[in-house]
């Protein structure tokens, strides 16, 4: 019997969350595409930064990356080495934050736009801010590496304000199979505590107002594209988001979306049917909406719009558009006065 996925149950992350690992693999000459396929993902999905993955498969990728790099604490290496720029607009926004406190607040906000499957939050106190990383589902090693990466990124950024020898007074890690804190100057003099499955790092309030090196860009002018709202766990929302992000692929089909979301084709189809929705209907609706928006707001040639929407040629696009709207793309554009 195939299960049915109900509302608010899918735990997902955007591909861009894996960008620091991809960057480090590339530096080492390791094929990230092969790591992706070994994780049960399409090899070329890494080309689509805002596409969705189930958190289980995202952590499986991190786990496989750790094995491929032969690095027991690969997340720590990644957190120390990967520049913010690999996160695209997310990273550029972070690099505009003027103080440590601003950086931490914005970092938590943006991280929670990247995934709904692993929480990141701040508990404010009189003497310290505690940054907490939640434990999720998926491979234990992948999650451990992810926690290491987050802690390393935070410590490195704090050091840019407080000095290169600064270390957090205390951290907690879900060590599991690992029996001791990793040897690293990031944790020199740091007290290790173990409190359940999550991780945390304490940041003294006296460094929150310290300035950070930052770009001159106004962060209000930067936006991570279509990914500025909290990720929904709703199946239809996730499928629709995936269609939008992969729309240019002529091979976009239910199998590809199901694979990324860690579902069988049949489970995905049955679950959509329970919501009175079908994949082909969602695909047609998204293509129609995006086509009309493009015709309204740009002067792109019809063939370019067709290819952007995953059609193999202008004729197929024109035929589908006329069937849905009663007139051709060119007539639609003419009626808007944009011919």
PDB file of N, CA and C in Angstrom, residues 46-141:
ATOM      1  N   UNK A  46      22.129  19.843  -9.076  1.00  0.00           N
ATOM      2  CA  UNK A  46      22.959  20.847  -8.405  1.00  0.00           C
ATOM      3  C   UNK A  46      23.071  22.136  -9.209  1.00  0.00           C
ATOM      4  N   UNK A  47      22.653  22.112 -10.475  1.00  0.00           N
ATOM      5  CA  UNK A  47      22.691  23.314 -11.313  1.00  0.00           C
ATOM      6  C   UNK A  47      21.549  24.273 -10.992  1.00  0.00           C
ATOM      7  N   UNK A  48      20.611  23.857 -10.166  1.00  0.00           N
ATOM      8  CA  UNK A  48      19.410  24.654  -9.904  1.00  0.00           C
ATOM      9  C   UNK A  48      19.373  25.038  -8.426  1.00  0.00           C
ATOM     10  N   UNK A  49      19.993  26.178  -8.069  1.00  0.00           N
ATOM     11  CA  UNK A  49      20.189  26.503  -6.651  1.00  0.00           C
ATOM     12  C   UNK A  49      18.918  26.623  -5.823  1.00  0.00           C
ATOM     13  N   UNK A  50      17.812  27.029  -6.433  1.00  0.00           N
ATOM     14  CA  UNK A  50      16.586  27.201  -5.659  1.00  0.00           C
ATOM     15  C   UNK A  50      15.631  26.017  -5.764  1.00  0.00           C
ATOM     16  N   UNK A  51      16.061  24.947  -6.440  1.00  0.00           N
ATOM     17  CA  UNK A  51      15.251  23.732  -6.476  1.00  0.00           C
ATOM     18  C   UNK A  51      15.227  23.094  -5.091  1.00  0.00           C
ATOM     19  N   UNK A  52      14.230  22.233  -4.875  1.00  0.00           N
ATOM     20  CA  UNK A  52      14.037  21.613  -3.564  1.00  0.00           C
ATOM     21  C   UNK A  52      14.552  20.177  -3.538  1.00  0.00           C
ATOM     22  N   UNK A  53      15.050  19.792  -2.366  1.00  0.00           N
ATOM     23  CA  UNK A  53      15.434  18.416  -2.073  1.00  0.00           C
ATOM     24  C   UNK A  53      14.799  18.038  -0.742  1.00  0.00           C
ATOM     25  N   UNK A  54      14.478  16.774  -0.573  1.00  0.00           N
ATOM     26  CA  UNK A  54      14.085  16.341   0.767  1.00  0.00           C
ATOM     27  C   UNK A  54      15.302  16.487   1.673  1.00  0.00           C
ATOM     28  N   UNK A  55      15.082  16.804   2.960  1.00  0.00           N
ATOM     29  CA  UNK A  55      16.224  16.959   3.859  1.00  0.00           C
ATOM     30  C   UNK A  55      16.971  15.634   4.018  1.00  0.00           C
ATOM     31  N   UNK A  56      16.247  14.514   3.911  1.00  0.00           N
ATOM     32  CA  UNK A  56      16.927  13.234   3.994  1.00  0.00           C
ATOM     33  C   UNK A  56      17.977  13.105   2.897  1.00  0.00           C
ATOM     34  N   UNK A  57      17.610  13.515   1.685  1.00  0.00           N
ATOM     35  CA  UNK A  57      18.564  13.405   0.578  1.00  0.00           C
ATOM     36  C   UNK A  57      19.646  14.481   0.663  1.00  0.00           C
ATOM     37  N   UNK A  58      19.305  15.645   1.205  1.00  0.00           N
ATOM     38  CA  UNK A  58      20.324  16.677   1.404  1.00  0.00           C
ATOM     39  C   UNK A  58      21.380  16.193   2.392  1.00  0.00           C
ATOM     40  N   UNK A  59      20.951  15.587   3.499  1.00  0.00           N
ATOM     41  CA  UNK A  59      21.904  15.061   4.469  1.00  0.00           C
ATOM     42  C   UNK A  59      22.655  13.850   3.900  1.00  0.00           C
ATOM     43  N   UNK A  60      21.993  13.073   3.053  1.00  0.00           N
ATOM     44  CA  UNK A  60      22.680  11.956   2.403  1.00  0.00           C
ATOM     45  C   UNK A  60      23.802  12.481   1.511  1.00  0.00           C
ATOM     46  N   UNK A  61      23.557  13.612   0.828  1.00  0.00           N
ATOM     47  CA  UNK A  61      24.603  14.222  -0.003  1.00  0.00           C
ATOM     48  C   UNK A  61      25.789  14.625   0.867  1.00  0.00           C
ATOM     49  N   UNK A  62      25.513  15.275   2.009  1.00  0.00           N
ATOM     50  CA  UNK A  62      26.589  15.695   2.907  1.00  0.00           C
ATOM     51  C   UNK A  62      27.356  14.480   3.412  1.00  0.00           C
ATOM     52  N   UNK A  63      26.641  13.425   3.755  1.00  0.00           N
ATOM     53  CA  UNK A  63      27.264  12.190   4.216  1.00  0.00           C
ATOM     54  C   UNK A  63      28.193  11.624   3.147  1.00  0.00           C
ATOM     55  N   UNK A  64      27.694  11.538   1.918  1.00  0.00           N
ATOM     56  CA  UNK A  64      28.507  11.018   0.809  1.00  0.00           C
ATOM     57  C   UNK A  64      29.699  11.922   0.508  1.00  0.00           C
ATOM     58  N   UNK A  65      29.491  13.239   0.635  1.00  0.00           N
ATOM     59  CA  UNK A  65      30.591  14.176   0.408  1.00  0.00           C
ATOM     60  C   UNK A  65      31.699  13.957   1.431  1.00  0.00           C
ATOM     61  N   UNK A  66      31.304  13.709   2.676  1.00  0.00           N
ATOM     62  CA  UNK A  66      32.269  13.418   3.740  1.00  0.00           C
ATOM     63  C   UNK A  66      33.083  12.170   3.402  1.00  0.00           C
ATOM     64  N   UNK A  67      32.406  11.145   2.909  1.00  0.00           N
ATOM     65  CA  UNK A  67      33.092   9.908   2.532  1.00  0.00           C
ATOM     66  C   UNK A  67      34.021  10.138   1.341  1.00  0.00           C
ATOM     67  N   UNK A  68      33.528  10.883   0.338  1.00  0.00           N
ATOM     68  CA  UNK A  68      34.331  11.121  -0.859  1.00  0.00           C
ATOM     69  C   UNK A  68      35.582  11.925  -0.538  1.00  0.00           C
ATOM     70  N   UNK A  69      35.468  12.850   0.418  1.00  0.00           N
ATOM     71  CA  UNK A  69      36.606  13.687   0.802  1.00  0.00           C
ATOM     72  C   UNK A  69      37.512  12.983   1.811  1.00  0.00           C
ATOM     73  N   UNK A  70      37.044  11.830   2.330  1.00  0.00           N
ATOM     74  CA  UNK A  70      37.790  11.085   3.352  1.00  0.00           C
ATOM     75  C   UNK A  70      38.149  12.002   4.518  1.00  0.00           C
ATOM     76  N   UNK A  71      37.157  12.751   4.957  1.00  0.00           N
ATOM     77  CA  UNK A  71      37.352  13.750   6.014  1.00  0.00           C
ATOM     78  C   UNK A  71      36.270  13.534   7.060  1.00  0.00           C
ATOM     79  N   UNK A  72      36.659  13.069   8.236  1.00  0.00           N
ATOM     80  CA  UNK A  72      35.704  12.713   9.285  1.00  0.00           C
ATOM     81  C   UNK A  72      34.928  13.922   9.787  1.00  0.00           C
ATOM     82  N   UNK A  73      35.530  15.092   9.661  1.00  0.00           N
ATOM     83  CA  UNK A  73      34.873  16.330  10.106  1.00  0.00           C
ATOM     84  C   UNK A  73      34.792  17.310   8.935  1.00  0.00           C
ATOM     85  N   UNK A  74      34.295  16.811   7.812  1.00  0.00           N
ATOM     86  CA  UNK A  74      34.260  17.596   6.577  1.00  0.00           C
ATOM     87  C   UNK A  74      33.450  18.885   6.751  1.00  0.00           C
ATOM     88  N   UNK A  75      32.379  18.834   7.532  1.00  0.00           N
ATOM     89  CA  UNK A  75      31.573  20.025   7.749  1.00  0.00           C
ATOM     90  C   UNK A  75      32.364  21.164   8.356  1.00  0.00           C
ATOM     91  N   UNK A  76      33.291  20.827   9.242  1.00  0.00           N
ATOM     92  CA  UNK A  76      34.147  21.846   9.855  1.00  0.00           C
ATOM     93  C   UNK A  76      35.035  22.495   8.807  1.00  0.00           C
ATOM     94  N   UNK A  77      35.616  21.672   7.939  1.00  0.00           N
ATOM     95  CA  UNK A  77      36.452  22.188   6.845  1.00  0.00           C
ATOM     96  C   UNK A  77      35.643  23.098   5.936  1.00  0.00           C
ATOM     97  N   UNK A  78      34.449  22.652   5.576  1.00  0.00           N
ATOM     98  CA  UNK A  78      33.584  23.420   4.686  1.00  0.00           C
ATOM     99  C   UNK A  78      33.215  24.770   5.323  1.00  0.00           C
ATOM    100  N   UNK A  79      32.843  24.743   6.592  1.00  0.00           N
ATOM    101  CA  UNK A  79      32.451  25.979   7.268  1.00  0.00           C
ATOM    102  C   UNK A  79      33.569  26.984   7.371  1.00  0.00           C
ATOM    103  N   UNK A  80      34.804  26.499   7.488  1.00  0.00           N
ATOM    104  CA  UNK A  80      35.952  27.393   7.576  1.00  0.00           C
ATOM    105  C   UNK A  80      36.380  27.936   6.223  1.00  0.00           C
ATOM    106  N   UNK A  81      36.214  27.121   5.162  1.00  0.00           N
ATOM    107  CA  UNK A  81      36.829  27.451   3.874  1.00  0.00           C
ATOM    108  C   UNK A  81      35.895  28.105   2.873  1.00  0.00           C
ATOM    109  N   UNK A  82      34.613  27.765   2.892  1.00  0.00           N
ATOM    110  CA  UNK A  82      33.722  28.233   1.830  1.00  0.00           C
ATOM    111  C   UNK A  82      33.389  29.706   1.998  1.00  0.00           C
ATOM    112  N   UNK A  83      33.581  30.520   0.965  1.00  0.00           N
ATOM    113  CA  UNK A  83      33.215  31.938   1.058  1.00  0.00           C
ATOM    114  C   UNK A  83      31.704  32.127   0.997  1.00  0.00           C
ATOM    115  N   UNK A  84      31.235  33.215   1.592  1.00  0.00           N
ATOM    116  CA  UNK A  84      29.803  33.512   1.565  1.00  0.00           C
ATOM    117  C   UNK A  84      29.283  33.628   0.134  1.00  0.00           C
ATOM    118  N   UNK A  85      30.162  34.008  -0.788  1.00  0.00           N
ATOM    119  CA  UNK A  85      29.738  34.230  -2.175  1.00  0.00           C
ATOM    120  C   UNK A  85      29.128  32.990  -2.804  1.00  0.00           C
ATOM    121  N   UNK A  86      29.486  31.773  -2.326  1.00  0.00           N
ATOM    122  CA  UNK A  86      28.948  30.565  -2.953  1.00  0.00           C
ATOM    123  C   UNK A  86      27.446  30.432  -2.691  1.00  0.00           C
ATOM    124  N   UNK A  87      26.927  31.176  -1.737  1.00  0.00           N
ATOM    125  CA  UNK A  87      25.495  31.140  -1.438  1.00  0.00           C
ATOM    126  C   UNK A  87      24.702  32.138  -2.275  1.00  0.00           C
ATOM    127  N   UNK A  88      25.341  32.736  -3.271  1.00  0.00           N
ATOM    128  CA  UNK A  88      24.632  33.654  -4.161  1.00  0.00           C
ATOM    129  C   UNK A  88      24.122  34.877  -3.420  1.00  0.00           C
ATOM    130  N   UNK A  89      22.886  35.294  -3.722  1.00  0.00           N
ATOM    131  CA  UNK A  89      22.329  36.484  -3.081  1.00  0.00           C
ATOM    132  C   UNK A  89      22.192  36.320  -1.576  1.00  0.00           C
ATOM    133  N   UNK A  90      21.958  35.094  -1.116  1.00  0.00           N
ATOM    134  CA  UNK A  90      21.908  34.874   0.324  1.00  0.00           C
ATOM    135  C   UNK A  90      23.235  35.298   0.956  1.00  0.00           C
ATOM    136  N   UNK A  91      24.349  34.864   0.347  1.00  0.00           N
ATOM    137  CA  UNK A  91      25.661  35.214   0.856  1.00  0.00           C
ATOM    138  C   UNK A  91      25.958  36.691   0.739  1.00  0.00           C
ATOM    139  N   UNK A  92      25.524  37.308  -0.352  1.00  0.00           N
ATOM    140  CA  UNK A  92      25.777  38.744  -0.525  1.00  0.00           C
ATOM    141  C   UNK A  92      25.019  39.559   0.520  1.00  0.00           C
ATOM    142  N   UNK A  93      23.799  39.147   0.838  1.00  0.00           N
ATOM    143  CA  UNK A  93      23.046  39.829   1.899  1.00  0.00           C
ATOM    144  C   UNK A  93      23.787  39.696   3.224  1.00  0.00           C
ATOM    145  N   UNK A  94      24.266  38.493   3.524  1.00  0.00           N
ATOM    146  CA  UNK A  94      24.982  38.276   4.777  1.00  0.00           C
ATOM    147  C   UNK A  94      26.238  39.140   4.855  1.00  0.00           C
ATOM    148  N   UNK A  95      26.900  39.334   3.713  1.00  0.00           N
ATOM    149  CA  UNK A  95      28.146  40.101   3.702  1.00  0.00           C
ATOM    150  C   UNK A  95      27.893  41.596   3.862  1.00  0.00           C
ATOM    151  N   UNK A  96      26.630  41.996   3.800  1.00  0.00           N
ATOM    152  CA  UNK A  96      26.284  43.412   3.991  1.00  0.00           C
ATOM    153  C   UNK A  96      25.965  43.742   5.444  1.00  0.00           C
ATOM    154  N   UNK A  97      25.923  42.748   6.314  1.00  0.00           N
ATOM    155  CA  UNK A  97      25.538  42.999   7.698  1.00  0.00           C
ATOM    156  C   UNK A  97      26.657  43.736   8.440  1.00  0.00           C
ATOM    157  N   UNK A  98      26.355  44.873   9.068  1.00  0.00           N
ATOM    158  CA  UNK A  98      27.415  45.721   9.648  1.00  0.00           C
ATOM    159  C   UNK A  98      27.964  45.242  10.989  1.00  0.00           C
ATOM    160  N   UNK A  99      27.194  44.494  11.772  1.00  0.00           N
ATOM    161  CA  UNK A  99      27.663  44.055  13.088  1.00  0.00           C
ATOM    162  C   UNK A  99      27.431  42.557  13.265  1.00  0.00           C
ATOM    163  N   UNK A 100      28.080  42.010  14.291  1.00  0.00           N
ATOM    164  CA  UNK A 100      27.905  40.585  14.586  1.00  0.00           C
ATOM    165  C   UNK A 100      26.449  40.267  14.893  1.00  0.00           C
ATOM    166  N   UNK A 101      25.803  41.121  15.684  1.00  0.00           N
ATOM    167  CA  UNK A 101      24.402  40.898  16.021  1.00  0.00           C
ATOM    168  C   UNK A 101      23.510  40.905  14.794  1.00  0.00           C
ATOM    169  N   UNK A 102      23.734  41.879  13.907  1.00  0.00           N
ATOM    170  CA  UNK A 102      22.955  41.938  12.667  1.00  0.00           C
ATOM    171  C   UNK A 102      23.177  40.681  11.835  1.00  0.00           C
ATOM    172  N   UNK A 103      24.428  40.251  11.789  1.00  0.00           N
ATOM    173  CA  UNK A 103      24.775  39.062  11.007  1.00  0.00           C
ATOM    174  C   UNK A 103      24.042  37.830  11.532  1.00  0.00           C
ATOM    175  N   UNK A 104      24.025  37.662  12.842  1.00  0.00           N
ATOM    176  CA  UNK A 104      23.389  36.486  13.427  1.00  0.00           C
ATOM    177  C   UNK A 104      21.881  36.499  13.196  1.00  0.00           C
ATOM    178  N   UNK A 105      21.260  37.652  13.378  1.00  0.00           N
ATOM    179  CA  UNK A 105      19.810  37.751  13.180  1.00  0.00           C
ATOM    180  C   UNK A 105      19.442  37.466  11.729  1.00  0.00           C
ATOM    181  N   UNK A 106      20.168  38.089  10.798  1.00  0.00           N
ATOM    182  CA  UNK A 106      19.854  37.884   9.385  1.00  0.00           C
ATOM    183  C   UNK A 106      20.210  36.479   8.933  1.00  0.00           C
ATOM    184  N   UNK A 107      21.296  35.936   9.499  1.00  0.00           N
ATOM    185  CA  UNK A 107      21.680  34.576   9.148  1.00  0.00           C
ATOM    186  C   UNK A 107      20.621  33.561   9.525  1.00  0.00           C
ATOM    187  N   UNK A 108      20.039  33.731  10.713  1.00  0.00           N
ATOM    188  CA  UNK A 108      18.973  32.824  11.139  1.00  0.00           C
ATOM    189  C   UNK A 108      17.762  32.973  10.230  1.00  0.00           C
ATOM    190  N   UNK A 109      17.421  34.205   9.895  1.00  0.00           N
ATOM    191  CA  UNK A 109      16.259  34.433   9.022  1.00  0.00           C
ATOM    192  C   UNK A 109      16.455  33.773   7.665  1.00  0.00           C
ATOM    193  N   UNK A 110      17.610  33.988   7.064  1.00  0.00           N
ATOM    194  CA  UNK A 110      17.860  33.439   5.732  1.00  0.00           C
ATOM    195  C   UNK A 110      17.985  31.920   5.761  1.00  0.00           C
ATOM    196  N   UNK A 111      18.590  31.389   6.811  1.00  0.00           N
ATOM    197  CA  UNK A 111      18.721  29.935   6.891  1.00  0.00           C
ATOM    198  C   UNK A 111      17.345  29.280   6.906  1.00  0.00           C
ATOM    199  N   UNK A 112      16.422  29.897   7.594  1.00  0.00           N
ATOM    200  CA  UNK A 112      15.078  29.335   7.676  1.00  0.00           C
ATOM    201  C   UNK A 112      14.265  29.567   6.406  1.00  0.00           C
ATOM    202  N   UNK A 113      14.819  30.319   5.446  1.00  0.00           N
ATOM    203  CA  UNK A 113      14.249  30.366   4.100  1.00  0.00           C
ATOM    204  C   UNK A 113      14.801  29.238   3.232  1.00  0.00           C
ATOM    205  N   UNK A 114      15.956  28.719   3.631  1.00  0.00           N
ATOM    206  CA  UNK A 114      16.610  27.673   2.843  1.00  0.00           C
ATOM    207  C   UNK A 114      16.092  26.282   3.170  1.00  0.00           C
ATOM    208  N   UNK A 115      15.566  26.104   4.363  1.00  0.00           N
ATOM    209  CA  UNK A 115      15.073  24.782   4.739  1.00  0.00           C
ATOM    210  C   UNK A 115      13.999  24.888   5.812  1.00  0.00           C
ATOM    211  N   UNK A 116      13.062  23.963   5.771  1.00  0.00           N
ATOM    212  CA  UNK A 116      12.101  23.835   6.869  1.00  0.00           C
ATOM    213  C   UNK A 116      12.364  22.541   7.635  1.00  0.00           C
ATOM    214  N   UNK A 117      13.489  21.895   7.330  1.00  0.00           N
ATOM    215  CA  UNK A 117      13.767  20.586   7.888  1.00  0.00           C
ATOM    216  C   UNK A 117      14.817  20.569   8.983  1.00  0.00           C
ATOM    217  N   UNK A 118      15.515  21.681   9.188  1.00  0.00           N
ATOM    218  CA  UNK A 118      16.491  21.787  10.276  1.00  0.00           C
ATOM    219  C   UNK A 118      16.434  23.218  10.788  1.00  0.00           C
ATOM    220  N   UNK A 119      15.978  23.400  12.004  1.00  0.00           N
ATOM    221  CA  UNK A 119      15.735  24.752  12.513  1.00  0.00           C
ATOM    222  C   UNK A 119      17.019  25.411  13.005  1.00  0.00           C
ATOM    223  N   UNK A 120      17.050  26.722  12.880  1.00  0.00           N
ATOM    224  CA  UNK A 120      18.127  27.540  13.419  1.00  0.00           C
ATOM    225  C   UNK A 120      17.471  28.712  14.133  1.00  0.00           C
ATOM    226  N   UNK A 121      17.837  28.932  15.383  1.00  0.00           N
ATOM    227  CA  UNK A 121      17.180  29.985  16.152  1.00  0.00           C
ATOM    228  C   UNK A 121      18.120  30.637  17.143  1.00  0.00           C
ATOM    229  N   UNK A 122      17.659  31.743  17.742  1.00  0.00           N
ATOM    230  CA  UNK A 122      18.437  32.501  18.721  1.00  0.00           C
ATOM    231  C   UNK A 122      17.653  32.577  20.022  1.00  0.00           C
ATOM    232  N   UNK A 123      18.331  32.262  21.119  1.00  0.00           N
ATOM    233  CA  UNK A 123      17.778  32.493  22.457  1.00  0.00           C
ATOM    234  C   UNK A 123      18.614  33.596  23.087  1.00  0.00           C
ATOM    235  N   UNK A 124      18.009  34.741  23.342  1.00  0.00           N
ATOM    236  CA  UNK A 124      18.747  35.883  23.877  1.00  0.00           C
ATOM    237  C   UNK A 124      18.755  35.845  25.401  1.00  0.00           C
ATOM    238  N   UNK A 125      19.902  36.168  25.967  1.00  0.00           N
ATOM    239  CA  UNK A 125      20.049  36.229  27.412  1.00  0.00           C
ATOM    240  C   UNK A 125      20.765  37.499  27.816  1.00  0.00           C
ATOM    241  N   UNK A 126      20.908  37.712  29.114  1.00  0.00           N
ATOM    242  CA  UNK A 126      21.544  38.933  29.595  1.00  0.00           C
ATOM    243  C   UNK A 126      23.023  38.980  29.240  1.00  0.00           C
ATOM    244  N   UNK A 127      23.674  37.826  29.242  1.00  0.00           N
ATOM    245  CA  UNK A 127      25.122  37.785  29.014  1.00  0.00           C
ATOM    246  C   UNK A 127      25.513  37.167  27.671  1.00  0.00           C
ATOM    247  N   UNK A 128      24.659  36.297  27.157  1.00  0.00           N
ATOM    248  CA  UNK A 128      24.992  35.623  25.907  1.00  0.00           C
ATOM    249  C   UNK A 128      23.767  35.476  25.024  1.00  0.00           C
ATOM    250  N   UNK A 129      24.029  35.338  23.729  1.00  0.00           N
ATOM    251  CA  UNK A 129      23.032  34.848  22.783  1.00  0.00           C
ATOM    252  C   UNK A 129      23.403  33.400  22.473  1.00  0.00           C
ATOM    253  N   UNK A 130      22.414  32.531  22.514  1.00  0.00           N
ATOM    254  CA  UNK A 130      22.656  31.127  22.179  1.00  0.00           C
ATOM    255  C   UNK A 130      22.040  30.831  20.812  1.00  0.00           C
ATOM    256  N   UNK A 131      22.878  30.445  19.864  1.00  0.00           N
ATOM    257  CA  UNK A 131      22.416  30.050  18.541  1.00  0.00           C
ATOM    258  C   UNK A 131      22.193  28.542  18.571  1.00  0.00           C
ATOM    259  N   UNK A 132      20.955  28.125  18.308  1.00  0.00           N
ATOM    260  CA  UNK A 132      20.592  26.719  18.434  1.00  0.00           C
ATOM    261  C   UNK A 132      20.292  26.106  17.066  1.00  0.00           C
ATOM    262  N   UNK A 133      20.828  24.905  16.846  1.00  0.00           N
ATOM    263  CA  UNK A 133      20.579  24.152  15.617  1.00  0.00           C
ATOM    264  C   UNK A 133      19.798  22.904  15.996  1.00  0.00           C
ATOM    265  N   UNK A 134      18.641  22.724  15.375  1.00  0.00           N
ATOM    266  CA  UNK A 134      17.809  21.572  15.703  1.00  0.00           C
ATOM    267  C   UNK A 134      18.271  20.305  15.007  1.00  0.00           C
ATOM    268  N   UNK A 135      17.827  19.169  15.536  1.00  0.00           N
ATOM    269  CA  UNK A 135      18.113  17.856  14.942  1.00  0.00           C
ATOM    270  C   UNK A 135      16.923  17.458  14.097  1.00  0.00           C
ATOM    271  N   UNK A 136      17.177  16.876  12.949  1.00  0.00           N
ATOM    272  CA  UNK A 136      16.109  16.563  12.017  1.00  0.00           C
ATOM    273  C   UNK A 136      16.113  15.072  11.702  1.00  0.00           C
ATOM    274  N   UNK A 137      15.575  14.736  10.533  1.00  0.00           N
ATOM    275  CA  UNK A 137      15.558  13.354  10.068  1.00  0.00           C
ATOM    276  C   UNK A 137      16.640  13.177   9.022  1.00  0.00           C
ATOM    277  N   UNK A 138      17.080  11.937   8.837  1.00  0.00           N
ATOM    278  CA  UNK A 138      18.079  11.684   7.817  1.00  0.00           C
ATOM    279  C   UNK A 138      19.347  11.105   8.424  1.00  0.00           C
ATOM    280  N   UNK A 139      20.369  10.862   7.592  1.00  0.00           N
ATOM    281  CA  UNK A 139      21.606  10.239   8.063  1.00  0.00           C
ATOM    282  C   UNK A 139      22.251  11.022   9.201  1.00  0.00           C
ATOM    283  N   UNK A 140      22.646  10.312  10.266  1.00  0.00           N
ATOM    284  CA  UNK A 140      23.231  10.965  11.434  1.00  0.00           C
ATOM    285  C   UNK A 140      24.517  11.703  11.082  1.00  0.00           C
ATOM    286  N   UNK A 141      25.370  11.057  10.263  1.00  0.00           N
ATOM    287  CA  UNK A 141      26.639  11.689   9.917  1.00  0.00           C
ATOM    288  C   UNK A 141      26.422  12.975   9.138  1.00  0.00           C
TER     289      UNK A 141
END
